[in-house]
Amino acid sequence: MKNLVLTMKACNRADYFQKSLASIAACTGVENWKIIVGLEPTAAADEHIEIATDLKKSHNLDITIYLHDKRQGCAGNARFCLEKGFEESDFVLHTEDDIVLSKGTLQYFEKLMPIYDEDSNMFAVCSFNRNVWAEQYPLQKPASFPQIGSDNSKLYLRRWFEMGGTFMLC
């Protein structure tokens, strides 16, 4: 199995961060994933680190927090997280400190990786879907995972640097 990496950008909302990280800890298969957090240097940084340390111990998470020396901003922190993630793996699931994952999110992306790995045109898979174009573009569910719906969690990126490293947010 390939290295599985989840990155999260975090800022100054410790209450959201706790809920988001707790949802990751509750995911099926979290033990297969390395978690990388890019943390902005705010007044809440110590609280974020304490939350992550507690969850790391209680759930045996493989988590690394990078506390920035200076503010990176929304796009800068996301880029930092993705760069760190792609140093570890070709497959990176990126989320934010206000996204709560469903229990099957990590399993969903693990199952889809081999399918999308074969498609050289694939850049990103986003499991969030507002279903705006449902009639025009019906959802295509992989035959090997038919129970997957369209609303799960956040963003799965691949081949990001092959596209020149331009930051894009779905």
Coordinates of N, CA, C and O in Angstrom, one line a residue, residues 3-138:
N3 N 2.0 5.2 0.8 CA 1.9 6.0 2.0 C 0.6 6.8 1.9 O 0.3 7.4 0.9
L4 N -0.1 6.9 3.0 CA -1.4 7.7 3.0 C -1.1 8.9 3.9 O -0.8 8.7 5.1
V5 N -1.4 10.0 3.4 CA -1.1 11.3 4.1 C -2.4 12.2 4.1 O -3.0 12.4 3.1
L6 N -2.7 12.7 5.3 CA -3.8 13.6 5.4 C -3.2 14.9 5.9 O -2.4 14.9 6.9
T7 N -3.4 16.0 5.3 CA -2.9 17.3 5.7 C -4.1 18.2 6.1 O -5.2 18.1 5.6
M8 N -3.8 19.0 7.1 CA -4.8 20.0 7.6 C -4.2 21.3 7.9 O -3.1 21.4 8.5
K9 N -4.8 22.3 7.4 CA -4.4 23.7 7.7 C -5.2 24.1 8.9 O -6.4 23.9 8.9
A10 N -4.6 24.8 9.9 CA -5.3 25.2 11.1 C -4.9 26.7 11.4 O -3.7 27.1 11.1
C11 N -5.8 27.4 12.0 CA -5.5 28.8 12.4 C -5.8 29.1 13.8 O -5.1 28.7 14.7
N12 N -6.9 29.8 14.1 CA -7.1 30.3 15.4 C -8.4 29.8 16.0 O -8.9 30.4 16.9
R13 N -9.0 28.7 15.6 CA -10.3 28.2 16.0 C -10.1 26.9 16.7 O -10.3 25.8 16.1
A14 N -9.6 26.9 17.9 CA -9.3 25.6 18.7 C -10.5 24.7 18.8 O -10.4 23.5 18.8
D15 N -11.7 25.3 19.0 CA -12.9 24.5 19.2 C -13.2 23.8 17.9 O -13.5 22.6 18.0
Y16 N -13.1 24.4 16.8 CA -13.3 23.7 15.5 C -12.2 22.7 15.3 O -12.5 21.6 14.8
F17 N -11.0 23.0 15.6 CA -9.9 22.1 15.4 C -10.1 20.8 16.2 O -9.8 19.7 15.7
Q18 N -10.5 21.0 17.4 CA -10.8 19.8 18.2 C -11.8 18.9 17.6 O -11.6 17.7 17.5
K19 N -12.9 19.5 17.1 CA -14.0 18.7 16.5 C -13.5 18.0 15.2 O -13.8 16.8 15.0
S20 N -12.8 18.7 14.4 CA -12.3 18.2 13.2 C -11.3 17.1 13.4 O -11.4 16.0 12.8
L21 N -10.3 17.3 14.3 CA -9.3 16.3 14.6 C -9.9 15.1 15.3 O -9.5 13.9 15.0
A22 N -10.9 15.3 16.1 CA -11.6 14.2 16.8 C -12.3 13.3 15.7 O -12.4 12.1 15.8
S23 N -12.9 14.0 14.7 CA -13.6 13.2 13.6 C -12.6 12.4 12.8 O -12.9 11.3 12.4
I24 N -11.4 12.9 12.6 CA -10.3 12.2 11.9 C -9.9 11.0 12.8 O -9.8 9.8 12.3
A25 N -9.8 11.2 14.1 CA -9.4 10.1 15.0 C -10.4 9.0 15.0 O -10.1 7.8 15.2
A26 N -11.7 9.3 14.8 CA -12.8 8.4 14.8 C -12.9 7.6 13.4 O -13.8 6.7 13.3
C27 N -12.2 8.0 12.4 CA -12.3 7.4 11.1 C -11.8 6.0 11.1 O -10.8 5.7 11.7
T28 N -12.5 5.2 10.4 CA -12.1 3.8 10.1 C -10.8 3.8 9.3 O -10.7 4.5 8.3
G29 N -9.8 3.1 9.8 CA -8.5 3.1 9.1 C -7.5 4.2 9.4 O -6.5 4.3 8.7
V30 N -7.8 5.0 10.3 CA -6.9 6.2 10.6 C -5.5 5.7 11.0 O -4.5 6.4 10.7
E31 N -5.4 4.5 11.4 CA -4.0 4.0 11.8 C -3.1 3.8 10.6 O -1.9 3.7 10.7
N32 N -3.7 3.8 9.4 CA -2.9 3.7 8.1 C -2.5 5.1 7.6 O -1.7 5.1 6.6
W33 N -2.9 6.2 8.3 CA -2.6 7.5 7.8 C -1.6 8.3 8.6 O -1.7 8.3 9.8
K34 N -0.8 9.1 8.0 CA 0.1 10.1 8.6 C -0.7 11.4 8.5 O -1.1 11.8 7.4
I35 N -0.8 12.1 9.6 CA -1.5 13.4 9.7 C -0.5 14.5 9.8 O 0.4 14.5 10.7
I36 N -0.5 15.5 9.0 CA 0.4 16.6 9.0 C -0.5 17.9 9.2 O -1.4 18.1 8.4
V37 N -0.2 18.7 10.2 CA -0.9 19.9 10.4 C 0.0 21.1 10.3 O 1.0 21.2 10.9
G38 N -0.5 22.1 9.4 CA 0.2 23.4 9.3 C -0.5 24.3 10.2 O -1.7 24.6 9.9
L39 N 0.1 24.8 11.3 CA -0.6 25.7 12.2 C -0.1 27.1 12.2 O 1.1 27.3 12.3
E40 N -1.0 28.0 12.0 CA -0.6 29.4 12.0 C -0.2 29.9 13.5 O -0.8 29.4 14.4
P41 N 0.7 30.8 13.6 CA 1.1 31.3 14.9 C 0.1 32.3 15.5 O 0.3 33.5 15.3
T42 N -0.9 31.8 16.2 CA -1.9 32.7 16.8 C -1.9 32.5 18.3 O -1.2 31.6 18.8
A43 N -2.7 33.3 19.0 CA -2.8 33.2 20.4 C -3.4 31.8 20.8 O -3.2 31.3 21.9
A44 N -4.1 31.1 19.9 CA -4.6 29.8 20.2 C -3.7 28.6 19.8 O -4.1 27.5 20.0
A45 N -2.5 28.9 19.4 CA -1.6 27.9 18.9 C -1.3 26.8 20.0 O -1.3 25.6 19.8
D46 N -1.0 27.3 21.2 CA -0.7 26.4 22.3 C -1.9 25.4 22.6 O -1.7 24.2 22.9
E47 N -3.1 26.0 22.5 CA -4.3 25.1 22.7 C -4.4 24.1 21.6 O -4.8 23.0 21.9
H48 N -4.2 24.5 20.4 CA -4.2 23.5 19.3 C -3.2 22.4 19.5 O -3.5 21.2 19.3
I49 N -2.0 22.8 19.9 CA -0.9 21.7 20.2 C -1.4 20.8 21.3 O -1.2 19.6 21.2
E50 N -2.0 21.3 22.3 CA -2.4 20.5 23.4 C -3.5 19.5 23.0 O -3.5 18.4 23.3
I51 N -4.5 20.0 22.2 CA -5.5 19.2 21.6 C -4.9 18.0 20.8 O -5.3 16.9 21.0
A52 N -4.0 18.4 19.9 CA -3.4 17.4 19.0 C -2.6 16.4 19.9 O -2.6 15.2 19.6
T53 N -1.9 16.8 20.9 CA -1.1 16.0 21.7 C -2.0 15.0 22.5 O -1.7 13.8 22.5
D54 N -3.1 15.5 23.0 CA -4.0 14.6 23.7 C -4.6 13.6 22.8 O -4.7 12.4 23.2
L55 N -5.1 14.0 21.6 CA -5.6 13.0 20.7 C -4.6 12.0 20.1 O -4.9 10.9 19.9
K56 N -3.4 12.5 20.0 CA -2.3 11.6 19.5 C -2.1 10.5 20.5 O -2.0 9.3 20.2
K57 N -2.1 10.8 21.8 CA -1.9 9.8 22.9 C -3.1 8.9 23.0 O -3.0 7.7 23.1
S58 N -4.3 9.5 23.0 CA -5.5 8.7 23.3 C -5.9 7.8 22.1 O -6.6 6.8 22.3
H59 N -5.5 8.2 20.9 CA -5.9 7.4 19.7 C -4.7 6.9 18.9 O -4.9 6.4 17.8
N60 N -3.6 7.0 19.5 CA -2.3 6.5 18.9 C -2.2 7.0 17.4 O -1.9 6.3 16.5
L61 N -2.4 8.3 17.2 CA -2.3 8.9 15.9 C -0.9 9.2 15.5 O -0.1 9.6 16.3
D62 N -0.6 9.1 14.2 CA 0.7 9.5 13.7 C 0.5 10.9 13.2 O 0.0 11.2 12.1
I63 N 0.7 11.9 14.0 CA 0.5 13.3 13.7 C 1.7 14.2 14.0 O 2.4 14.0 15.0
T64 N 2.0 15.0 13.0 CA 3.0 16.0 13.2 C 2.5 17.4 13.0 O 1.7 17.6 12.0
I65 N 2.8 18.3 13.9 CA 2.3 19.7 13.8 C 3.5 20.6 13.4 O 4.5 20.5 14.1
Y66 N 3.3 21.4 12.4 CA 4.3 22.4 12.1 C 3.7 23.7 12.4 O 2.8 24.2 11.8
L67 N 4.3 24.4 13.5 CA 3.9 25.7 13.9 C 4.8 26.7 13.1 O 6.0 26.7 13.3
H68 N 4.1 27.5 12.3 CA 4.8 28.4 11.5 C 5.5 29.5 12.3 O 4.9 29.9 13.3
D69 N 6.6 30.0 11.9 CA 7.3 31.2 12.6 C 6.5 32.5 12.3 O 6.4 33.3 13.2
K70 N 5.9 32.6 11.1 CA 5.1 33.8 10.8 C 3.9 33.3 10.0 O 3.9 32.2 9.5
R71 N 2.9 34.2 10.0 CA 1.6 33.9 9.3 C 1.9 33.6 7.9 O 2.6 34.2 7.2
Q72 N 1.2 32.5 7.4 CA 1.3 32.1 6.0 C 0.1 32.5 5.2 O 0.1 32.6 4.0
G73 N -1.0 32.8 5.9 CA -2.3 33.1 5.2 C -3.0 31.8 4.8 O -2.4 30.7 4.8
C74 N -4.2 32.0 4.3 CA -5.0 30.8 4.0 C -4.4 30.0 2.8 O -4.1 28.8 3.0
A75 N -4.1 30.6 1.7 CA -3.5 29.9 0.6 C -2.0 29.4 0.9 O -1.6 28.3 0.6
G76 N -1.3 30.2 1.6 CA 0.1 29.9 1.9 C 0.2 28.7 2.9 O 1.1 27.8 2.7
N77 N -0.7 28.6 3.8 CA -0.7 27.5 4.8 C -1.1 26.2 4.0 O -0.6 25.1 4.3
A78 N -2.1 26.3 3.2 CA -2.6 25.2 2.4 C -1.4 24.7 1.5 O -1.2 23.5 1.4
R79 N -0.7 25.6 0.9 CA 0.4 25.2 0.0 C 1.5 24.5 0.8 O 2.0 23.5 0.4
F80 N 1.8 25.0 2.0 CA 2.8 24.4 2.9 C 2.4 23.0 3.2 O 3.2 22.1 3.1
C81 N 1.1 22.8 3.6 CA 0.6 21.5 4.0 C 0.7 20.5 2.8 O 1.2 19.4 3.0
L82 N 0.3 21.0 1.6 CA 0.4 20.1 0.4 C 1.8 19.8 0.1 O 2.1 18.6 -0.3
E83 N 2.7 20.7 0.2 CA 4.1 20.4 -0.1 C 4.7 19.4 0.9 O 5.3 18.4 0.4
K84 N 4.4 19.6 2.2 CA 4.8 18.6 3.1 C 4.2 17.2 2.9 O 4.8 16.2 2.9
G85 N 2.9 17.2 2.5 CA 2.2 16.0 2.2 C 2.8 15.2 1.0 O 3.1 14.0 1.1
F86 N 3.1 16.0 0.0 CA 3.7 15.4 -1.2 C 5.1 15.0 -1.1 O 5.6 14.2 -1.9
E87 N 5.8 15.4 0.0 CA 7.1 14.9 0.3 C 7.0 13.5 0.8 O 8.0 12.7 0.7
E88 N 5.9 13.1 1.4 CA 5.7 11.8 2.0 C 5.0 10.8 1.1 O 5.1 9.6 1.2
S89 N 4.2 11.3 0.1 CA 3.3 10.5 -0.6 C 2.8 11.1 -1.9 O 2.9 12.3 -2.1
D90 N 2.4 10.3 -2.9 CA 1.8 10.8 -4.1 C 0.3 11.0 -3.9 O -0.3 11.6 -4.8
F91 N -0.2 10.6 -2.8 CA -1.7 10.8 -2.5 C -1.8 11.5 -1.2 O -1.4 11.1 -0.2
V92 N -2.5 12.7 -1.3 CA -2.7 13.5 -0.1 C -4.2 13.9 0.0 O -4.7 14.4 -1.0
L93 N -4.7 13.7 1.1 CA -6.1 14.1 1.4 C -5.9 15.4 2.2 O -5.2 15.4 3.2
H94 N -6.4 16.5 1.7 CA -6.2 17.8 2.4 C -7.6 18.3 3.0 O -8.6 18.3 2.3
T95 N -7.5 18.7 4.2 CA -8.7 19.2 4.8 C -8.4 20.5 5.6 O -7.2 20.9 5.6
E96 N -9.4 21.0 6.3 CA -9.2 22.3 7.1 C -9.7 22.1 8.5 O -10.4 21.1 8.8
D97 N -9.4 23.0 9.4 CA -9.7 22.9 10.8 C -11.2 23.0 11.1 O -11.6 22.9 12.2
D98 N -12.0 23.3 10.1 CA -13.5 23.4 10.4 C -14.3 22.3 9.6 O -15.5 22.4 9.5
I99 N -13.6 21.3 9.1 CA -14.3 20.2 8.4 C -14.3 19.0 9.3 O -13.3 18.5 9.8
V100 N -15.5 18.4 9.4 CA -15.7 17.2 10.2 C -15.9 16.1 9.2 O -16.8 16.1 8.4
L101 N -15.0 15.1 9.3 CA -15.1 13.9 8.4 C -16.1 12.9 8.9 O -16.2 12.7 10.1
S102 N -16.7 12.2 8.0 CA -17.5 11.1 8.3 C -16.6 9.9 8.6 O -15.4 9.9 8.2
K103 N -17.1 8.9 9.3 CA -16.2 7.8 9.8 C -15.6 7.0 8.6 O -14.6 6.5 8.7
G104 N -16.3 7.0 7.4 CA -15.8 6.3 6.3 C -14.9 7.1 5.3 O -14.5 6.5 4.3
T105 N -14.6 8.3 5.6 CA -13.9 9.2 4.7 C -12.6 8.6 4.3 O -12.3 8.5 3.1
L106 N -11.7 8.2 5.2 CA -10.4 7.7 4.9 C -10.5 6.4 4.1 O -9.8 6.2 3.1
Q107 N -11.4 5.6 4.5 CA -11.6 4.3 3.8 C -12.1 4.6 2.4 O -11.7 3.9 1.4
Y108 N -12.9 5.5 2.2 CA -13.4 5.9 0.9 C -12.3 6.3 -0.1 O -12.2 5.8 -1.2
F109 N -11.4 7.2 0.4 CA -10.3 7.6 -0.4 C -9.3 6.4 -0.6 O -8.7 6.3 -1.7
E110 N -9.0 5.6 0.4 CA -8.1 4.5 0.2 C -8.7 3.6 -0.9 O -7.9 3.1 -1.7
K111 N -9.9 3.3 -0.9 CA -10.5 2.4 -1.9 C -10.5 3.0 -3.3 O -10.3 2.3 -4.3
L112 N -10.6 4.3 -3.4 CA -10.6 5.0 -4.7 C -9.2 5.2 -5.3 O -9.1 5.3 -6.5
M113 N -8.2 5.2 -4.5 CA -6.8 5.5 -5.0 C -6.4 4.6 -6.1 O -5.9 5.2 -7.1
P114 N -6.5 3.3 -6.1 CA -6.1 2.5 -7.2 C -6.8 2.8 -8.5 O -6.3 2.8 -9.6
I115 N -8.1 3.2 -8.4 CA -8.9 3.5 -9.5 C -8.4 4.7 -10.2 O -8.2 4.8 -11.4
Y116 N -8.2 5.8 -9.4 CA -7.7 7.0 -10.0 C -6.3 7.0 -10.3 O -5.8 7.9 -11.1
D117 N -5.5 6.1 -9.7 CA -4.1 6.1 -10.0 C -3.8 5.7 -11.5 O -2.8 6.1 -12.1
E118 N -4.8 5.0 -12.1 CA -4.6 4.6 -13.5 C -5.0 5.7 -14.5 O -4.7 5.5 -15.7
D119 N -5.6 6.8 -14.0 CA -6.0 7.8 -14.9 C -5.0 9.0 -14.9 O -5.0 9.8 -13.9
S120 N -4.2 9.2 -15.9 CA -3.1 10.2 -15.9 C -3.7 11.6 -16.0 O -3.1 12.6 -15.8
N121 N -5.0 11.7 -16.4 CA -5.7 13.0 -16.5 C -6.2 13.5 -15.1 O -6.7 14.6 -15.0
M122 N -6.2 12.6 -14.1 CA -6.8 12.9 -12.8 C -5.9 13.9 -12.1 O -4.7 13.6 -11.9
F123 N -6.5 15.0 -11.6 CA -5.7 16.0 -10.8 C -6.2 16.0 -9.4 O -5.5 15.9 -8.4
A124 N -7.5 16.1 -9.2 CA -8.1 16.1 -7.8 C -9.4 15.4 -7.8 O -10.1 15.4 -8.8
V125 N -9.7 14.9 -6.7 CA -11.0 14.3 -6.4 C -11.6 15.0 -5.2 O -10.9 15.1 -4.2
C126 N -12.7 15.6 -5.3 CA -13.4 16.3 -4.2 C -14.6 15.5 -3.8 O -15.5 15.3 -4.7
S127 N -14.7 15.1 -2.6 CA -15.9 14.3 -2.2 C -17.1 15.2 -1.7 O -18.1 14.7 -1.4
F128 N -16.9 16.5 -1.7 CA -18.0 17.4 -1.4 C -18.7 17.7 -2.7 O -18.1 18.0 -3.7
N129 N -20.0 17.6 -2.7 CA -20.7 17.8 -4.0 C -22.1 18.5 -3.6 O -22.9 18.0 -2.9
R130 N -22.3 19.7 -4.2 CA -23.5 20.4 -4.0 C -24.6 19.9 -4.9 O -25.7 20.3 -4.9
N131 N -24.2 19.0 -5.8 CA -25.1 18.4 -6.8 C -25.8 19.4 -7.7 O -27.0 19.3 -8.0
V132 N -25.1 20.5 -8.0 CA -25.6 21.6 -8.8 C -26.0 21.1 -10.2 O -27.0 21.5 -10.8
W133 N -25.1 20.2 -10.8 CA -25.3 19.8 -12.2 C -25.8 18.4 -12.3 O -25.5 17.6 -13.2
A134 N -26.6 17.9 -11.3 CA -27.0 16.5 -11.2 C -27.7 16.0 -12.5 O -27.4 14.9 -12.9
E135 N -28.5 16.8 -13.0 CA -29.3 16.4 -14.2 C -28.4 16.3 -15.5 O -28.4 15.4 -16.3
Q136 N -27.5 17.3 -15.5 CA -26.6 17.5 -16.7 C -25.5 16.4 -16.6 O -25.1 15.9 -17.7
Y137 N -24.9 16.2 -15.4 CA -23.8 15.3 -15.3 C -24.1 14.4 -14.1 O -23.7 14.6 -13.0
P138 N -24.7 13.3 -14.4 CA -25.0 12.3 -13.3 C -23.8 11.8 -12.7 O -22.8 11.6 -13.4

